[in-house]
Amino acid sequence: MSVLGEVPQGLPAFAIPWITTADIVPVLIGGCAVALVSFADTSVLSRVYAARTRSYVDPNQEMVALGAVNLAAGLFQGFAVSSSSSRTPVAEAAGAKTQLTGIIGALAVALLLVVVPDLLKNLPTSALAAVVSASAIGLIEVADLRRIYRIQRWEFWLSIACTAGVAVLGAVEGIGLAIVIAVIELLWDAWRPYSAVLGRADGVKGYHDITRYPDARLIPGLVLFRWDAPLFFANAELFHDRVLDAVVSSPTPVRWLVVAAEPITSVDVTSADMLAELIETLHAAGIQLCFAEMKDPVKDKLKRFGLFERLGDATFFPTIGTTVSRYLETHAVDWVDWVDWVDERR
């Protein structure tokens, strides 16, 4: 039967670790991998147990503490330090509630190394594995997995892939696989975001998606188009195509195309070039491109790209309502808002 074996006696000595130039790259690669696993382990465990006790966890504070303790461990030839998915459940099962548990545990280990290092040399490793396994089972939140599956299935499969990756490939490879899948999903959502043509639904404030409000009224000659994502190289062409589709689908000849830009949090160079092309295309068709509710940082980017001056300050509006009012006034369009109709009846 495999046993723990002898434990070196005494506390580790202080020493500043030095490496040769040839070791810098391997150490950096290994250090980054250890840091990734350590932070992932610490982040997951802290959030799980904080949720159980309704406590708040500051990730920045966790990172500072993790870096400080690993720096100290390196000066005493210690192993990389992180929260432990094995010791933490054991401590909780034993009734631990505060950081005092860690202090007492550290003192107990130091006492064991100095006084009785041979005390546990005949302890079967299977006994340690049984203690860890029995406690770690409590980390598996089956109810949470079922809830995630109902709400967002891709996140459920992401958790399954991460678990399988760690079990089959190893900790670093498994976490790396989960990160790659998450990034792909993020890019996919940003690449094909939701967009909508907005109309005025009677009895409801604001302008809303006409697919959700089929009875919403459209303003003759005005298309209100909403894009629910940042504009960047991956979705610029799709934005261009959907805007033109909205123009073609309009039941009346279009004079103004207004982008409800509040969800657009960023514009890159590729999308700026696309907007420049879109401006030319719409102008050639006699259509004015306008923006409503665009955030000032995004406006600043358009100024750097030269698009703000090209469109003119008069084509940027603080709200959709002011845009509609200006359009109705400019083109003398006979269109009565339901709010105005209610006010007249009063």
Short mmCIF file of N, CA and C in Angstrom, two decimals, residues 50-216:
data_model
loop_
_atom_site.label_atom_id
_atom_site.label_comp_id
_atom_site.label_asym_id
_atom_site.label_seq_id
_atom_site.Cartn_x
_atom_site.Cartn_y
_atom_site.Cartn_z
N ALA A 50 -18.33 32.32 -0.87
CA ALA A 50 -18.91 33.62 -0.58
C ALA A 50 -20.42 33.62 -0.85
N ALA A 51 -20.83 32.91 -1.91
CA ALA A 51 -22.26 32.82 -2.22
C ALA A 51 -23.01 32.08 -1.12
N ARG A 52 -22.36 31.07 -0.55
CA ARG A 52 -23.02 30.30 0.51
C ARG A 52 -23.21 31.13 1.77
N THR A 53 -22.29 32.03 2.04
CA THR A 53 -22.35 32.83 3.27
C THR A 53 -22.83 34.25 3.00
N ARG A 54 -23.22 34.53 1.73
CA ARG A 54 -23.68 35.87 1.34
C ARG A 54 -22.62 36.93 1.64
N SER A 55 -21.38 36.62 1.34
CA SER A 55 -20.28 37.54 1.53
C SER A 55 -19.85 38.13 0.20
N TYR A 56 -19.03 39.19 0.26
CA TYR A 56 -18.53 39.84 -0.95
C TYR A 56 -17.05 39.51 -1.13
N VAL A 57 -16.68 39.18 -2.37
CA VAL A 57 -15.29 38.88 -2.69
C VAL A 57 -14.78 39.91 -3.68
N ASP A 58 -13.64 40.55 -3.35
CA ASP A 58 -13.01 41.52 -4.23
C ASP A 58 -11.91 40.81 -5.03
N PRO A 59 -12.11 40.59 -6.34
CA PRO A 59 -11.10 39.87 -7.13
C PRO A 59 -9.73 40.55 -7.11
N ASN A 60 -9.71 41.89 -7.08
CA ASN A 60 -8.43 42.60 -7.04
C ASN A 60 -7.67 42.31 -5.75
N GLN A 61 -8.40 42.29 -4.65
CA GLN A 61 -7.77 41.97 -3.37
C GLN A 61 -7.26 40.53 -3.37
N GLU A 62 -8.03 39.66 -4.00
CA GLU A 62 -7.60 38.26 -4.09
C GLU A 62 -6.29 38.15 -4.87
N MET A 63 -6.17 38.90 -5.96
CA MET A 63 -4.96 38.86 -6.78
C MET A 63 -3.75 39.41 -6.02
N VAL A 64 -3.96 40.51 -5.28
CA VAL A 64 -2.86 41.08 -4.50
C VAL A 64 -2.39 40.09 -3.44
N ALA A 65 -3.34 39.49 -2.74
CA ALA A 65 -2.98 38.52 -1.71
C ALA A 65 -2.28 37.31 -2.31
N LEU A 66 -2.76 36.86 -3.46
CA LEU A 66 -2.17 35.70 -4.12
C LEU A 66 -0.73 36.00 -4.54
N GLY A 67 -0.52 37.20 -5.10
CA GLY A 67 0.83 37.56 -5.50
C GLY A 67 1.77 37.68 -4.31
N ALA A 68 1.31 38.30 -3.23
CA ALA A 68 2.15 38.49 -2.05
C ALA A 68 2.55 37.17 -1.42
N VAL A 69 1.60 36.26 -1.28
CA VAL A 69 1.91 34.99 -0.62
C VAL A 69 2.80 34.12 -1.49
N ASN A 70 2.66 34.21 -2.81
CA ASN A 70 3.54 33.44 -3.69
C ASN A 70 4.95 34.02 -3.70
N LEU A 71 5.05 35.33 -3.58
CA LEU A 71 6.37 35.95 -3.48
C LEU A 71 7.07 35.48 -2.21
N ALA A 72 6.33 35.44 -1.11
CA ALA A 72 6.91 34.97 0.15
C ALA A 72 7.30 33.50 0.06
N ALA A 73 6.44 32.68 -0.57
CA ALA A 73 6.75 31.25 -0.70
C ALA A 73 8.00 31.04 -1.54
N GLY A 74 8.20 31.87 -2.57
CA GLY A 74 9.38 31.73 -3.42
C GLY A 74 10.67 32.00 -2.67
N LEU A 75 10.62 32.84 -1.65
CA LEU A 75 11.81 33.16 -0.87
C LEU A 75 12.18 32.05 0.12
N PHE A 76 11.28 31.08 0.29
CA PHE A 76 11.55 29.97 1.20
C PHE A 76 11.45 28.62 0.48
N GLN A 77 11.67 28.63 -0.85
CA GLN A 77 11.62 27.43 -1.67
C GLN A 77 10.29 26.67 -1.53
N GLY A 78 9.21 27.42 -1.39
CA GLY A 78 7.91 26.79 -1.23
C GLY A 78 7.22 26.53 -2.55
N PHE A 79 6.16 25.74 -2.50
CA PHE A 79 5.35 25.49 -3.68
C PHE A 79 4.49 26.71 -4.00
N ALA A 80 4.00 26.76 -5.23
CA ALA A 80 3.06 27.83 -5.60
C ALA A 80 1.81 27.73 -4.72
N VAL A 81 1.30 28.87 -4.31
CA VAL A 81 0.19 28.92 -3.36
C VAL A 81 -1.07 29.40 -4.05
N SER A 82 -2.17 28.78 -3.73
CA SER A 82 -3.49 29.25 -4.13
C SER A 82 -4.49 28.69 -3.14
N SER A 83 -5.76 29.04 -3.32
CA SER A 83 -6.76 28.37 -2.50
C SER A 83 -6.80 26.90 -2.91
N SER A 84 -7.25 26.07 -2.03
CA SER A 84 -7.19 24.62 -2.28
C SER A 84 -8.58 24.04 -2.39
N SER A 85 -8.85 23.42 -3.55
CA SER A 85 -10.15 22.77 -3.73
C SER A 85 -10.25 21.47 -2.95
N SER A 86 -9.17 21.08 -2.29
CA SER A 86 -9.21 19.90 -1.43
C SER A 86 -9.28 20.29 0.05
N ARG A 87 -8.39 21.21 0.46
CA ARG A 87 -8.35 21.59 1.87
C ARG A 87 -9.56 22.44 2.28
N THR A 88 -10.04 23.28 1.37
CA THR A 88 -11.15 24.17 1.72
C THR A 88 -12.42 23.39 2.07
N PRO A 89 -12.84 22.41 1.26
CA PRO A 89 -14.01 21.62 1.68
C PRO A 89 -13.78 20.86 2.98
N VAL A 90 -12.54 20.36 3.19
CA VAL A 90 -12.25 19.65 4.44
C VAL A 90 -12.40 20.60 5.62
N ALA A 91 -11.86 21.82 5.47
CA ALA A 91 -11.96 22.80 6.54
C ALA A 91 -13.41 23.18 6.82
N GLU A 92 -14.20 23.34 5.75
CA GLU A 92 -15.59 23.68 5.95
C GLU A 92 -16.34 22.55 6.65
N ALA A 93 -16.06 21.32 6.23
CA ALA A 93 -16.71 20.18 6.86
C ALA A 93 -16.36 20.06 8.34
N ALA A 94 -15.16 20.56 8.70
CA ALA A 94 -14.74 20.51 10.10
C ALA A 94 -15.28 21.69 10.90
N GLY A 95 -15.97 22.62 10.25
CA GLY A 95 -16.58 23.74 10.96
C GLY A 95 -15.82 25.03 10.88
N ALA A 96 -14.81 25.14 10.01
CA ALA A 96 -14.03 26.37 9.89
C ALA A 96 -14.90 27.50 9.35
N LYS A 97 -14.71 28.71 9.92
CA LYS A 97 -15.51 29.87 9.52
C LYS A 97 -14.67 31.10 9.17
N THR A 98 -13.48 31.23 9.73
CA THR A 98 -12.70 32.46 9.56
C THR A 98 -11.28 32.14 9.10
N GLN A 99 -10.50 33.23 8.86
CA GLN A 99 -9.10 33.09 8.44
C GLN A 99 -8.24 32.50 9.54
N LEU A 100 -8.75 32.47 10.78
CA LEU A 100 -7.98 31.88 11.88
C LEU A 100 -7.66 30.42 11.60
N THR A 101 -8.50 29.79 10.79
CA THR A 101 -8.26 28.39 10.43
C THR A 101 -6.92 28.24 9.72
N GLY A 102 -6.63 29.14 8.79
CA GLY A 102 -5.37 29.08 8.06
C GLY A 102 -4.17 29.29 8.96
N ILE A 103 -4.30 30.21 9.91
CA ILE A 103 -3.19 30.48 10.84
C ILE A 103 -2.91 29.26 11.70
N ILE A 104 -3.97 28.67 12.24
CA ILE A 104 -3.79 27.47 13.08
C ILE A 104 -3.22 26.32 12.27
N GLY A 105 -3.71 26.18 11.02
CA GLY A 105 -3.18 25.12 10.16
C GLY A 105 -1.71 25.30 9.86
N ALA A 106 -1.28 26.55 9.59
CA ALA A 106 0.13 26.82 9.32
C ALA A 106 0.99 26.52 10.55
N LEU A 107 0.52 26.91 11.72
CA LEU A 107 1.27 26.63 12.95
C LEU A 107 1.37 25.13 13.20
N ALA A 108 0.28 24.40 12.90
CA ALA A 108 0.29 22.95 13.11
C ALA A 108 1.30 22.28 12.17
N VAL A 109 1.36 22.74 10.92
CA VAL A 109 2.32 22.18 9.97
C VAL A 109 3.75 22.48 10.40
N ALA A 110 3.99 23.73 10.83
CA ALA A 110 5.33 24.10 11.30
C ALA A 110 5.74 23.25 12.51
N LEU A 111 4.81 23.04 13.42
CA LEU A 111 5.10 22.22 14.61
C LEU A 111 5.39 20.78 14.21
N LEU A 112 4.64 20.27 13.24
CA LEU A 112 4.86 18.91 12.76
C LEU A 112 6.24 18.76 12.14
N LEU A 113 6.67 19.73 11.35
CA LEU A 113 7.97 19.67 10.68
C LEU A 113 9.13 19.75 11.68
N VAL A 114 8.94 20.50 12.72
CA VAL A 114 10.04 20.71 13.68
C VAL A 114 10.11 19.59 14.70
N VAL A 115 8.96 19.17 15.23
CA VAL A 115 8.94 18.26 16.37
C VAL A 115 8.79 16.80 15.95
N VAL A 116 7.77 16.48 15.16
CA VAL A 116 7.47 15.08 14.85
C VAL A 116 7.30 14.89 13.34
N PRO A 117 8.35 15.06 12.56
CA PRO A 117 8.21 14.93 11.10
C PRO A 117 7.86 13.52 10.64
N ASP A 118 8.12 12.51 11.47
CA ASP A 118 7.84 11.12 11.08
C ASP A 118 6.46 10.65 11.49
N LEU A 119 5.66 11.52 12.08
CA LEU A 119 4.37 11.11 12.62
C LEU A 119 3.44 10.53 11.55
N LEU A 120 3.47 11.11 10.34
CA LEU A 120 2.51 10.72 9.30
C LEU A 120 3.15 9.88 8.18
N LYS A 121 4.37 9.39 8.41
CA LYS A 121 5.04 8.72 7.30
C LYS A 121 4.36 7.42 6.88
N ASN A 122 3.61 6.78 7.78
CA ASN A 122 2.91 5.53 7.45
C ASN A 122 1.44 5.74 7.09
N LEU A 123 1.05 6.99 6.94
CA LEU A 123 -0.35 7.27 6.59
C LEU A 123 -0.60 6.89 5.13
N PRO A 124 -1.58 6.01 4.87
CA PRO A 124 -1.87 5.62 3.48
C PRO A 124 -2.35 6.81 2.66
N THR A 125 -1.85 6.94 1.44
CA THR A 125 -2.30 8.03 0.57
C THR A 125 -3.77 7.86 0.18
N SER A 126 -4.24 6.62 0.22
CA SER A 126 -5.66 6.39 -0.09
C SER A 126 -6.56 7.02 0.97
N ALA A 127 -6.08 7.07 2.22
CA ALA A 127 -6.86 7.70 3.27
C ALA A 127 -6.97 9.21 3.03
N LEU A 128 -5.86 9.81 2.61
CA LEU A 128 -5.90 11.24 2.28
C LEU A 128 -6.84 11.49 1.10
N ALA A 129 -6.76 10.62 0.09
CA ALA A 129 -7.62 10.77 -1.08
C ALA A 129 -9.09 10.65 -0.71
N ALA A 130 -9.41 9.75 0.21
CA ALA A 130 -10.79 9.56 0.62
C ALA A 130 -11.33 10.80 1.34
N VAL A 131 -10.51 11.39 2.21
CA VAL A 131 -10.93 12.60 2.92
C VAL A 131 -11.19 13.73 1.94
N VAL A 132 -10.26 13.91 1.00
CA VAL A 132 -10.38 14.99 0.02
C VAL A 132 -11.59 14.77 -0.89
N SER A 133 -11.76 13.54 -1.38
CA SER A 133 -12.86 13.25 -2.30
C SER A 133 -14.21 13.44 -1.63
N ALA A 134 -14.32 12.95 -0.39
CA ALA A 134 -15.60 13.07 0.32
C ALA A 134 -15.98 14.53 0.54
N SER A 135 -14.98 15.36 0.84
CA SER A 135 -15.27 16.77 1.08
C SER A 135 -15.51 17.53 -0.22
N ALA A 136 -14.77 17.17 -1.28
CA ALA A 136 -14.86 17.89 -2.54
C ALA A 136 -16.17 17.65 -3.27
N ILE A 137 -16.85 16.56 -2.95
CA ILE A 137 -18.14 16.28 -3.60
C ILE A 137 -19.12 17.43 -3.36
N GLY A 138 -18.97 18.09 -2.21
CA GLY A 138 -19.86 19.21 -1.91
C GLY A 138 -19.69 20.40 -2.81
N LEU A 139 -18.57 20.45 -3.57
CA LEU A 139 -18.35 21.55 -4.50
C LEU A 139 -19.17 21.40 -5.78
N ILE A 140 -19.66 20.22 -6.06
CA ILE A 140 -20.43 19.97 -7.27
C ILE A 140 -21.86 20.45 -7.05
N GLU A 141 -22.21 21.55 -7.69
CA GLU A 141 -23.54 22.16 -7.53
C GLU A 141 -24.45 21.69 -8.67
N VAL A 142 -25.09 20.55 -8.46
CA VAL A 142 -25.95 19.99 -9.50
C VAL A 142 -27.14 20.90 -9.78
N ALA A 143 -27.69 21.49 -8.73
CA ALA A 143 -28.84 22.39 -8.91
C ALA A 143 -28.45 23.59 -9.76
N ASP A 144 -27.25 24.12 -9.54
CA ASP A 144 -26.79 25.26 -10.34
C ASP A 144 -26.59 24.87 -11.80
N LEU A 145 -26.09 23.65 -12.03
CA LEU A 145 -25.92 23.19 -13.41
C LEU A 145 -27.26 23.08 -14.12
N ARG A 146 -28.27 22.57 -13.41
CA ARG A 146 -29.60 22.49 -14.01
C ARG A 146 -30.14 23.88 -14.32
N ARG A 147 -29.93 24.83 -13.42
CA ARG A 147 -30.40 26.20 -13.64
C ARG A 147 -29.68 26.83 -14.84
N ILE A 148 -28.37 26.63 -14.92
CA ILE A 148 -27.60 27.18 -16.04
C ILE A 148 -28.06 26.56 -17.36
N TYR A 149 -28.37 25.26 -17.33
CA TYR A 149 -28.82 24.59 -18.55
C TYR A 149 -30.13 25.18 -19.04
N ARG A 150 -31.01 25.55 -18.11
CA ARG A 150 -32.29 26.14 -18.50
C ARG A 150 -32.11 27.57 -19.02
N ILE A 151 -31.19 28.32 -18.40
CA ILE A 151 -31.05 29.74 -18.72
C ILE A 151 -30.16 29.96 -19.94
N GLN A 152 -28.97 29.38 -19.93
CA GLN A 152 -27.97 29.63 -20.98
C GLN A 152 -27.23 28.33 -21.25
N ARG A 153 -27.64 27.61 -22.26
CA ARG A 153 -27.10 26.27 -22.48
C ARG A 153 -25.62 26.27 -22.83
N TRP A 154 -25.16 27.30 -23.55
CA TRP A 154 -23.75 27.29 -23.94
C TRP A 154 -22.86 27.38 -22.70
N GLU A 155 -23.31 28.09 -21.64
CA GLU A 155 -22.52 28.17 -20.42
C GLU A 155 -22.51 26.82 -19.70
N PHE A 156 -23.61 26.08 -19.81
CA PHE A 156 -23.63 24.73 -19.24
C PHE A 156 -22.59 23.84 -19.92
N TRP A 157 -22.58 23.88 -21.25
CA TRP A 157 -21.61 23.04 -21.97
C TRP A 157 -20.19 23.54 -21.78
N LEU A 158 -20.03 24.84 -21.52
CA LEU A 158 -18.70 25.37 -21.20
C LEU A 158 -18.20 24.78 -19.89
N SER A 159 -19.07 24.70 -18.89
CA SER A 159 -18.66 24.12 -17.61
C SER A 159 -18.35 22.64 -17.74
N ILE A 160 -19.14 21.93 -18.56
CA ILE A 160 -18.87 20.52 -18.79
C ILE A 160 -17.54 20.33 -19.51
N ALA A 161 -17.29 21.18 -20.52
CA ALA A 161 -16.03 21.09 -21.26
C ALA A 161 -14.84 21.38 -20.37
N CYS A 162 -14.97 22.37 -19.49
CA CYS A 162 -13.88 22.70 -18.57
C CYS A 162 -13.60 21.55 -17.62
N THR A 163 -14.67 20.96 -17.08
CA THR A 163 -14.51 19.83 -16.16
C THR A 163 -13.86 18.65 -16.86
N ALA A 164 -14.37 18.32 -18.05
CA ALA A 164 -13.81 17.20 -18.80
C ALA A 164 -12.37 17.49 -19.22
N GLY A 165 -12.10 18.74 -19.60
CA GLY A 165 -10.75 19.09 -20.02
C GLY A 165 -9.75 18.96 -18.89
N VAL A 166 -10.12 19.40 -17.69
CA VAL A 166 -9.23 19.28 -16.53
C VAL A 166 -9.01 17.81 -16.19
N ALA A 167 -10.08 17.01 -16.26
CA ALA A 167 -9.97 15.60 -15.89
C ALA A 167 -9.14 14.82 -16.91
N VAL A 168 -9.28 15.14 -18.19
CA VAL A 168 -8.62 14.36 -19.24
C VAL A 168 -7.25 14.93 -19.62
N LEU A 169 -7.19 16.27 -19.78
CA LEU A 169 -5.98 16.90 -20.30
C LEU A 169 -5.05 17.43 -19.21
N GLY A 170 -5.62 17.81 -18.07
CA GLY A 170 -4.84 18.44 -17.02
C GLY A 170 -5.40 19.81 -16.69
N ALA A 171 -4.95 20.37 -15.58
CA ALA A 171 -5.52 21.63 -15.10
C ALA A 171 -5.28 22.77 -16.07
N VAL A 172 -4.03 22.98 -16.49
CA VAL A 172 -3.72 24.11 -17.38
C VAL A 172 -4.42 23.96 -18.71
N GLU A 173 -4.34 22.77 -19.30
CA GLU A 173 -4.96 22.54 -20.61
C GLU A 173 -6.49 22.66 -20.52
N GLY A 174 -7.07 22.15 -19.44
CA GLY A 174 -8.52 22.21 -19.29
C GLY A 174 -9.03 23.63 -19.15
N ILE A 175 -8.34 24.42 -18.31
CA ILE A 175 -8.74 25.82 -18.15
C ILE A 175 -8.51 26.58 -19.45
N GLY A 176 -7.39 26.30 -20.13
CA GLY A 176 -7.13 26.93 -21.42
C GLY A 176 -8.22 26.62 -22.43
N LEU A 177 -8.69 25.37 -22.45
CA LEU A 177 -9.77 24.98 -23.35
C LEU A 177 -11.04 25.77 -23.05
N ALA A 178 -11.36 25.91 -21.76
CA ALA A 178 -12.56 26.66 -21.37
C ALA A 178 -12.45 28.12 -21.79
N ILE A 179 -11.26 28.71 -21.64
CA ILE A 179 -11.07 30.11 -22.03
C ILE A 179 -11.25 30.27 -23.54
N VAL A 180 -10.69 29.35 -24.32
CA VAL A 180 -10.82 29.42 -25.78
C VAL A 180 -12.29 29.32 -26.19
N ILE A 181 -13.03 28.39 -25.58
CA ILE A 181 -14.45 28.24 -25.92
C ILE A 181 -15.23 29.49 -25.54
N ALA A 182 -14.92 30.08 -24.37
CA ALA A 182 -15.62 31.29 -23.93
C ALA A 182 -15.34 32.46 -24.87
N VAL A 183 -14.09 32.59 -25.31
CA VAL A 183 -13.74 33.68 -26.23
C VAL A 183 -14.46 33.49 -27.57
N ILE A 184 -14.51 32.25 -28.06
CA ILE A 184 -15.20 31.98 -29.32
C ILE A 184 -16.68 32.35 -29.20
N GLU A 185 -17.30 31.98 -28.09
CA GLU A 185 -18.71 32.31 -27.89
C GLU A 185 -18.93 33.81 -27.81
N LEU A 186 -18.00 34.51 -27.12
CA LEU A 186 -18.09 35.96 -27.03
C LEU A 186 -18.00 36.61 -28.40
N LEU A 187 -17.05 36.14 -29.21
CA LEU A 187 -16.90 36.68 -30.56
C LEU A 187 -18.12 36.36 -31.43
N TRP A 188 -18.69 35.17 -31.24
CA TRP A 188 -19.87 34.79 -32.01
C TRP A 188 -21.05 35.71 -31.69
N ASP A 189 -21.26 35.99 -30.40
CA ASP A 189 -22.35 36.88 -30.02
C ASP A 189 -22.13 38.28 -30.57
N ALA A 190 -20.87 38.75 -30.52
CA ALA A 190 -20.58 40.10 -31.03
C ALA A 190 -20.61 40.14 -32.55
N TRP A 191 -20.31 39.01 -33.20
CA TRP A 191 -20.28 38.96 -34.66
C TRP A 191 -21.68 39.02 -35.24
N ARG A 192 -22.63 38.37 -34.60
CA ARG A 192 -24.00 38.34 -35.10
C ARG A 192 -24.95 38.84 -34.02
N PRO A 193 -24.87 40.13 -33.68
CA PRO A 193 -25.73 40.65 -32.60
C PRO A 193 -27.16 40.85 -33.07
N TYR A 194 -28.01 41.13 -32.11
CA TYR A 194 -29.40 41.40 -32.41
C TYR A 194 -29.54 42.83 -32.93
N SER A 195 -30.41 43.01 -33.89
CA SER A 195 -30.73 44.35 -34.40
C SER A 195 -32.23 44.42 -34.61
N ALA A 196 -32.74 45.65 -34.65
CA ALA A 196 -34.19 45.80 -34.76
C ALA A 196 -34.54 47.12 -35.41
N VAL A 197 -35.69 47.13 -36.09
CA VAL A 197 -36.32 48.36 -36.54
C VAL A 197 -37.34 48.74 -35.48
N LEU A 198 -37.33 50.01 -35.09
CA LEU A 198 -38.17 50.47 -33.99
C LEU A 198 -39.39 51.21 -34.49
N GLY A 199 -40.47 51.06 -33.75
CA GLY A 199 -41.71 51.77 -34.05
C GLY A 199 -42.36 52.24 -32.77
N ARG A 200 -43.45 52.99 -32.90
CA ARG A 200 -44.16 53.57 -31.76
C ARG A 200 -45.36 52.71 -31.44
N ALA A 201 -45.33 52.08 -30.27
CA ALA A 201 -46.44 51.24 -29.83
C ALA A 201 -47.37 52.07 -28.95
N ASP A 202 -48.63 52.12 -29.32
CA ASP A 202 -49.60 52.90 -28.55
C ASP A 202 -49.70 52.38 -27.13
N GLY A 203 -49.67 53.32 -26.19
CA GLY A 203 -49.80 52.95 -24.79
C GLY A 203 -48.50 52.57 -24.11
N VAL A 204 -47.40 52.57 -24.86
CA VAL A 204 -46.09 52.21 -24.31
C VAL A 204 -45.11 53.33 -24.60
N LYS A 205 -44.43 53.81 -23.57
CA LYS A 205 -43.48 54.89 -23.77
C LYS A 205 -42.27 54.42 -24.57
N GLY A 206 -41.73 55.31 -25.37
CA GLY A 206 -40.53 54.99 -26.12
C GLY A 206 -40.81 54.33 -27.46
N TYR A 207 -39.73 53.90 -28.12
CA TYR A 207 -39.80 53.24 -29.42
C TYR A 207 -39.28 51.82 -29.27
N HIS A 208 -39.97 50.88 -29.87
CA HIS A 208 -39.72 49.48 -29.57
C HIS A 208 -39.62 48.62 -30.83
N ASP A 209 -39.03 47.46 -30.66
CA ASP A 209 -38.80 46.50 -31.73
C ASP A 209 -40.14 46.10 -32.35
N ILE A 210 -40.27 46.30 -33.65
CA ILE A 210 -41.56 46.01 -34.29
C ILE A 210 -41.83 44.51 -34.37
N THR A 211 -40.79 43.67 -34.22
CA THR A 211 -41.06 42.23 -34.20
C THR A 211 -41.66 41.81 -32.87
N ARG A 212 -41.37 42.56 -31.81
CA ARG A 212 -41.96 42.29 -30.49
C ARG A 212 -43.30 43.01 -30.32
N TYR A 213 -43.43 44.11 -31.04
CA TYR A 213 -44.68 44.89 -31.01
C TYR A 213 -45.19 45.02 -32.44
N PRO A 214 -45.87 44.00 -32.94
CA PRO A 214 -46.30 44.01 -34.35
C PRO A 214 -47.24 45.17 -34.68
N ASP A 215 -47.95 45.72 -33.70
CA ASP A 215 -48.88 46.82 -33.96
C ASP A 215 -48.20 48.18 -33.87
N ALA A 216 -46.91 48.20 -33.62
CA ALA A 216 -46.20 49.48 -33.53
C ALA A 216 -46.28 50.22 -34.86
#
